Amino acid sequence: MDEQIKKKVLRMISYGLYILTTKKGEEIAAGTINWLSQCSFKPPLVMVGVKKDSNSYRLLLETKRFTINILGKDQKNIAQAFFGPTKRENQTLNQYEFYTTKNDGVVLKDCPAFFECTVKHIYDEGDHAVVIGEVVDVGLHNEQEPLYMLTTGWFYGG
Ligand SMILES: Cc1cc2nc3c(=O)[nH]c(=O)nc-3n(C[C@H](O)[C@H](O)[C@H](O)COP(=O)(O)O)c2cc1C
């Protein structure tokens, strides 16, 4: 396989950008992700590629729950704020306000929408684990166009 072409071809896969959050007690991990897709209607399932050496993955393995915060088209700044470690100060994560749901899910106030998942299966094969989550609750703050990876000029894949 030609490595250069492989990179180009795999980077032609279309993605959105999201903030994945997990919480155990007072500890919260949050990270920007793009490897996400719905993969079943009934039950409603999503699959996410989660970096195995990330804090998000460590917490997700313990809690078997996670929340996906969907970014709006003008929220590149929020995506950027969650590339690194998560710093919690009172009700903010990396300076963005959050609230917790009845399921103890962590929701960023500024994001237009979110969904909460329970982990159904983990396929542990590569440097990222494929986490299959069942969508158990959803929330819509305001309906707007989501942020697409292509418009950011960033790449994660290839
Ligand atoms: C553009 C971009 C897209 C990313 N997509 C993913 C992804 O799909 N899955 C993932 O696990 N990490 C992804 N990351 C890396 C995480 O954002 C990063 O590892 C995480 O926020 C670090 O958090 P930690 O404190 O949990 O280790 C991406 C990073 C960038 C710059």
Short mmCIF file of C-alpha atoms and ligand atoms in Angstrom, two decimals:
data_model
loop_
_atom_site.label_atom_id
_atom_site.label_comp_id
_atom_site.label_asym_id
_atom_site.label_seq_id
_atom_site.Cartn_x
_atom_site.Cartn_y
_atom_site.Cartn_z
CA MET A 1 0.00 0.00 0.00
CA ASP A 2 1.24 3.47 -0.88
CA GLU A 3 1.50 5.32 2.46
CA GLN A 4 1.12 8.79 0.95
CA ILE A 5 -2.02 7.85 -0.94
CA LYS A 6 -3.39 5.97 2.07
CA LYS A 7 -3.09 9.19 4.08
CA LYS A 8 -4.81 11.23 1.36
CA VAL A 9 -7.60 8.71 0.86
CA LEU A 10 -8.36 8.16 4.56
CA ARG A 11 -8.38 11.92 5.09
CA MET A 12 -11.24 12.14 2.60
CA ILE A 13 -13.57 10.53 5.15
CA SER A 14 -16.00 13.23 6.39
CA TYR A 15 -16.26 14.03 10.10
CA GLY A 16 -17.86 16.37 12.60
CA LEU A 17 -16.25 17.60 15.81
CA TYR A 18 -17.49 16.83 19.31
CA ILE A 19 -16.45 17.04 22.94
CA LEU A 20 -16.59 13.68 24.68
CA THR A 21 -17.01 13.89 28.45
CA THR A 22 -16.93 11.31 31.23
CA LYS A 23 -17.32 11.71 34.99
CA LYS A 24 -16.55 9.59 38.01
CA GLY A 25 -17.29 11.24 41.34
CA GLU A 26 -15.65 14.66 41.15
CA GLU A 27 -13.24 13.67 38.38
CA ILE A 28 -14.13 14.75 34.85
CA ALA A 29 -12.33 14.02 31.59
CA ALA A 30 -13.21 15.87 28.41
CA GLY A 31 -11.62 15.69 24.98
CA THR A 32 -12.23 16.76 21.40
CA ILE A 33 -13.02 13.87 19.10
CA ASN A 34 -13.95 13.40 15.46
CA TRP A 35 -14.04 9.62 15.00
CA LEU A 36 -17.76 9.21 15.64
CA SER A 37 -20.72 7.82 13.72
CA GLN A 38 -24.21 6.49 14.38
CA CYS A 39 -24.24 2.76 13.61
CA SER A 40 -27.76 1.47 14.48
CA PHE A 41 -31.35 2.79 14.61
CA LYS A 42 -32.78 0.16 16.97
CA PRO A 43 -31.33 0.38 19.49
CA PRO A 44 -29.80 3.79 18.72
CA LEU A 45 -26.06 3.05 18.73
CA VAL A 46 -23.00 5.16 18.01
CA MET A 47 -19.38 4.14 17.56
CA VAL A 48 -16.48 6.27 18.72
CA GLY A 49 -12.73 5.84 18.25
CA VAL A 50 -11.20 6.67 21.65
CA LYS A 51 -7.46 7.03 22.21
CA LYS A 52 -6.39 4.31 24.59
CA ASP A 53 -3.84 6.41 26.49
CA SER A 54 -6.30 9.26 27.14
CA ASN A 55 -7.92 10.13 30.43
CA SER A 56 -11.29 9.95 28.73
CA TYR A 57 -10.72 6.29 27.91
CA ARG A 58 -9.53 5.46 31.42
CA LEU A 59 -12.63 7.02 33.01
CA LEU A 60 -14.96 5.63 30.37
CA LEU A 61 -13.73 2.10 31.15
CA GLU A 62 -14.58 2.65 34.80
CA THR A 63 -17.95 4.34 34.44
CA LYS A 64 -19.21 2.68 31.23
CA ARG A 65 -20.89 5.98 30.40
CA PHE A 66 -20.03 9.01 28.27
CA THR A 67 -21.63 12.14 26.84
CA ILE A 68 -21.12 13.59 23.38
CA ASN A 69 -21.41 17.38 23.14
CA ILE A 70 -22.05 18.48 19.57
CA LEU A 71 -20.19 21.60 18.46
CA GLY A 72 -21.85 24.35 16.43
CA LYS A 73 -20.29 25.72 13.26
CA ASP A 74 -18.77 28.74 15.06
CA GLN A 75 -17.31 26.77 17.97
CA LYS A 76 -13.85 25.92 16.69
CA ASN A 77 -12.52 27.70 19.80
CA ILE A 78 -14.22 25.14 22.06
CA ALA A 79 -12.78 22.25 20.04
CA GLN A 80 -9.33 23.79 20.43
CA ALA A 81 -9.74 24.17 24.20
CA PHE A 82 -10.17 20.39 24.62
CA PHE A 83 -7.16 19.07 22.71
CA GLY A 84 -5.16 18.97 25.95
CA PRO A 85 -5.76 18.01 29.58
CA THR A 86 -9.03 18.91 31.29
CA LYS A 87 -8.87 21.59 33.99
CA ARG A 88 -11.92 21.88 36.20
CA GLU A 89 -12.61 25.08 38.12
CA ASN A 90 -15.94 25.07 39.96
CA GLN A 91 -18.58 24.76 37.22
CA THR A 92 -16.19 25.23 34.31
CA LEU A 93 -14.03 22.88 32.26
CA ASN A 94 -11.15 24.57 30.46
CA GLN A 95 -13.10 27.79 31.10
CA TYR A 96 -16.35 26.59 29.53
CA GLU A 97 -19.39 26.26 31.77
CA PHE A 98 -20.93 22.84 32.27
CA TYR A 99 -23.81 21.24 34.13
CA THR A 100 -24.51 17.64 35.11
CA THR A 101 -27.59 15.68 34.09
CA LYS A 102 -29.66 13.28 36.20
CA ASN A 103 -27.46 10.47 34.82
CA ASP A 104 -24.33 12.36 35.97
CA GLY A 105 -23.51 13.22 32.35
CA VAL A 106 -21.38 16.32 31.77
CA VAL A 107 -22.87 18.85 29.37
CA LEU A 108 -21.18 21.98 28.03
CA LYS A 109 -23.69 24.83 28.23
CA ASP A 110 -22.55 26.51 25.01
CA CYS A 111 -22.90 23.45 22.79
CA PRO A 112 -26.11 23.32 20.75
CA ALA A 113 -26.90 19.67 21.53
CA PHE A 114 -25.71 16.57 23.35
CA PHE A 115 -26.47 12.88 23.83
CA GLU A 116 -25.67 10.51 26.65
CA CYS A 117 -24.53 6.93 26.13
CA THR A 118 -23.96 3.76 28.06
CA VAL A 119 -21.11 1.59 26.82
CA LYS A 120 -22.38 -1.61 25.18
CA HIS A 121 -19.16 -2.96 23.73
CA ILE A 122 -15.49 -2.10 23.32
CA TYR A 123 -13.43 -3.39 20.41
CA ASP A 124 -9.85 -3.13 21.58
CA GLU A 125 -7.74 -3.64 18.47
CA GLY A 126 -5.74 -0.54 17.48
CA ASP A 127 -4.22 2.50 19.17
CA HIS A 128 -7.81 3.78 19.57
CA ALA A 129 -10.53 1.55 20.96
CA VAL A 130 -13.86 1.36 19.13
CA VAL A 131 -16.47 2.11 21.77
CA ILE A 132 -20.06 1.21 20.97
CA GLY A 133 -22.49 3.30 22.98
CA GLU A 134 -26.25 3.16 23.26
CA VAL A 135 -27.89 6.58 23.25
CA VAL A 136 -29.98 6.74 26.44
CA ASP A 137 -30.80 10.46 26.60
CA VAL A 138 -30.50 13.56 24.44
CA GLY A 139 -30.73 17.33 24.85
CA LEU A 140 -31.15 20.21 22.43
CA HIS A 141 -30.19 23.72 23.57
CA ASN A 142 -30.57 25.35 20.16
CA GLU A 143 -30.79 23.95 16.66
CA GLN A 144 -27.93 25.05 14.43
CA GLU A 145 -25.48 23.82 11.82
CA PRO A 146 -22.77 21.61 13.36
CA LEU A 147 -19.02 22.10 13.03
CA TYR A 148 -17.49 20.06 10.22
CA MET A 149 -13.86 18.92 10.36
CA LEU A 150 -13.29 19.95 6.74
CA THR A 151 -13.99 23.63 7.47
CA THR A 152 -11.43 23.75 10.31
CA GLY A 153 -8.40 22.85 8.20
CA TRP A 154 -7.42 20.25 10.82
CA PHE A 155 -6.82 16.55 10.23
CA TYR A 156 -7.03 13.55 12.53
CA GLY A 157 -6.75 10.48 10.40
CA GLY A 158 -4.77 9.09 7.52
C1 LIG B 1 -8.43 17.48 15.32
C2 LIG B 1 -8.35 16.47 16.43
C3 LIG B 1 -9.24 15.40 16.46
C4 LIG B 1 -9.17 14.43 17.47
N1 LIG B 1 -10.01 13.35 17.44
C5 LIG B 1 -9.91 12.40 18.38
C6 LIG B 1 -10.74 11.25 18.35
O1 LIG B 1 -11.56 11.06 17.45
N2 LIG B 1 -10.62 10.35 19.36
C7 LIG B 1 -9.71 10.53 20.38
O2 LIG B 1 -9.66 9.69 21.27
N3 LIG B 1 -8.90 11.59 20.42
C8 LIG B 1 -8.98 12.52 19.45
N4 LIG B 1 -8.17 13.61 19.50
C9 LIG B 1 -7.22 13.73 20.62
C10 LIG B 1 -7.90 14.27 21.85
O3 LIG B 1 -8.48 15.55 21.60
C11 LIG B 1 -6.87 14.37 22.97
O4 LIG B 1 -6.15 13.19 23.06
C12 LIG B 1 -7.54 14.51 24.29
O5 LIG B 1 -8.28 15.68 24.34
C13 LIG B 1 -6.49 14.50 25.39
O6 LIG B 1 -7.22 14.34 26.54
P1 LIG B 1 -6.80 13.46 27.79
O7 LIG B 1 -6.54 14.47 28.85
O8 LIG B 1 -8.03 12.64 28.04
O9 LIG B 1 -5.63 12.60 27.44
C14 LIG B 1 -8.21 14.56 18.50
C15 LIG B 1 -7.31 15.64 18.47
C16 LIG B 1 -7.36 16.56 17.45
C17 LIG B 1 -6.34 17.68 17.44
#
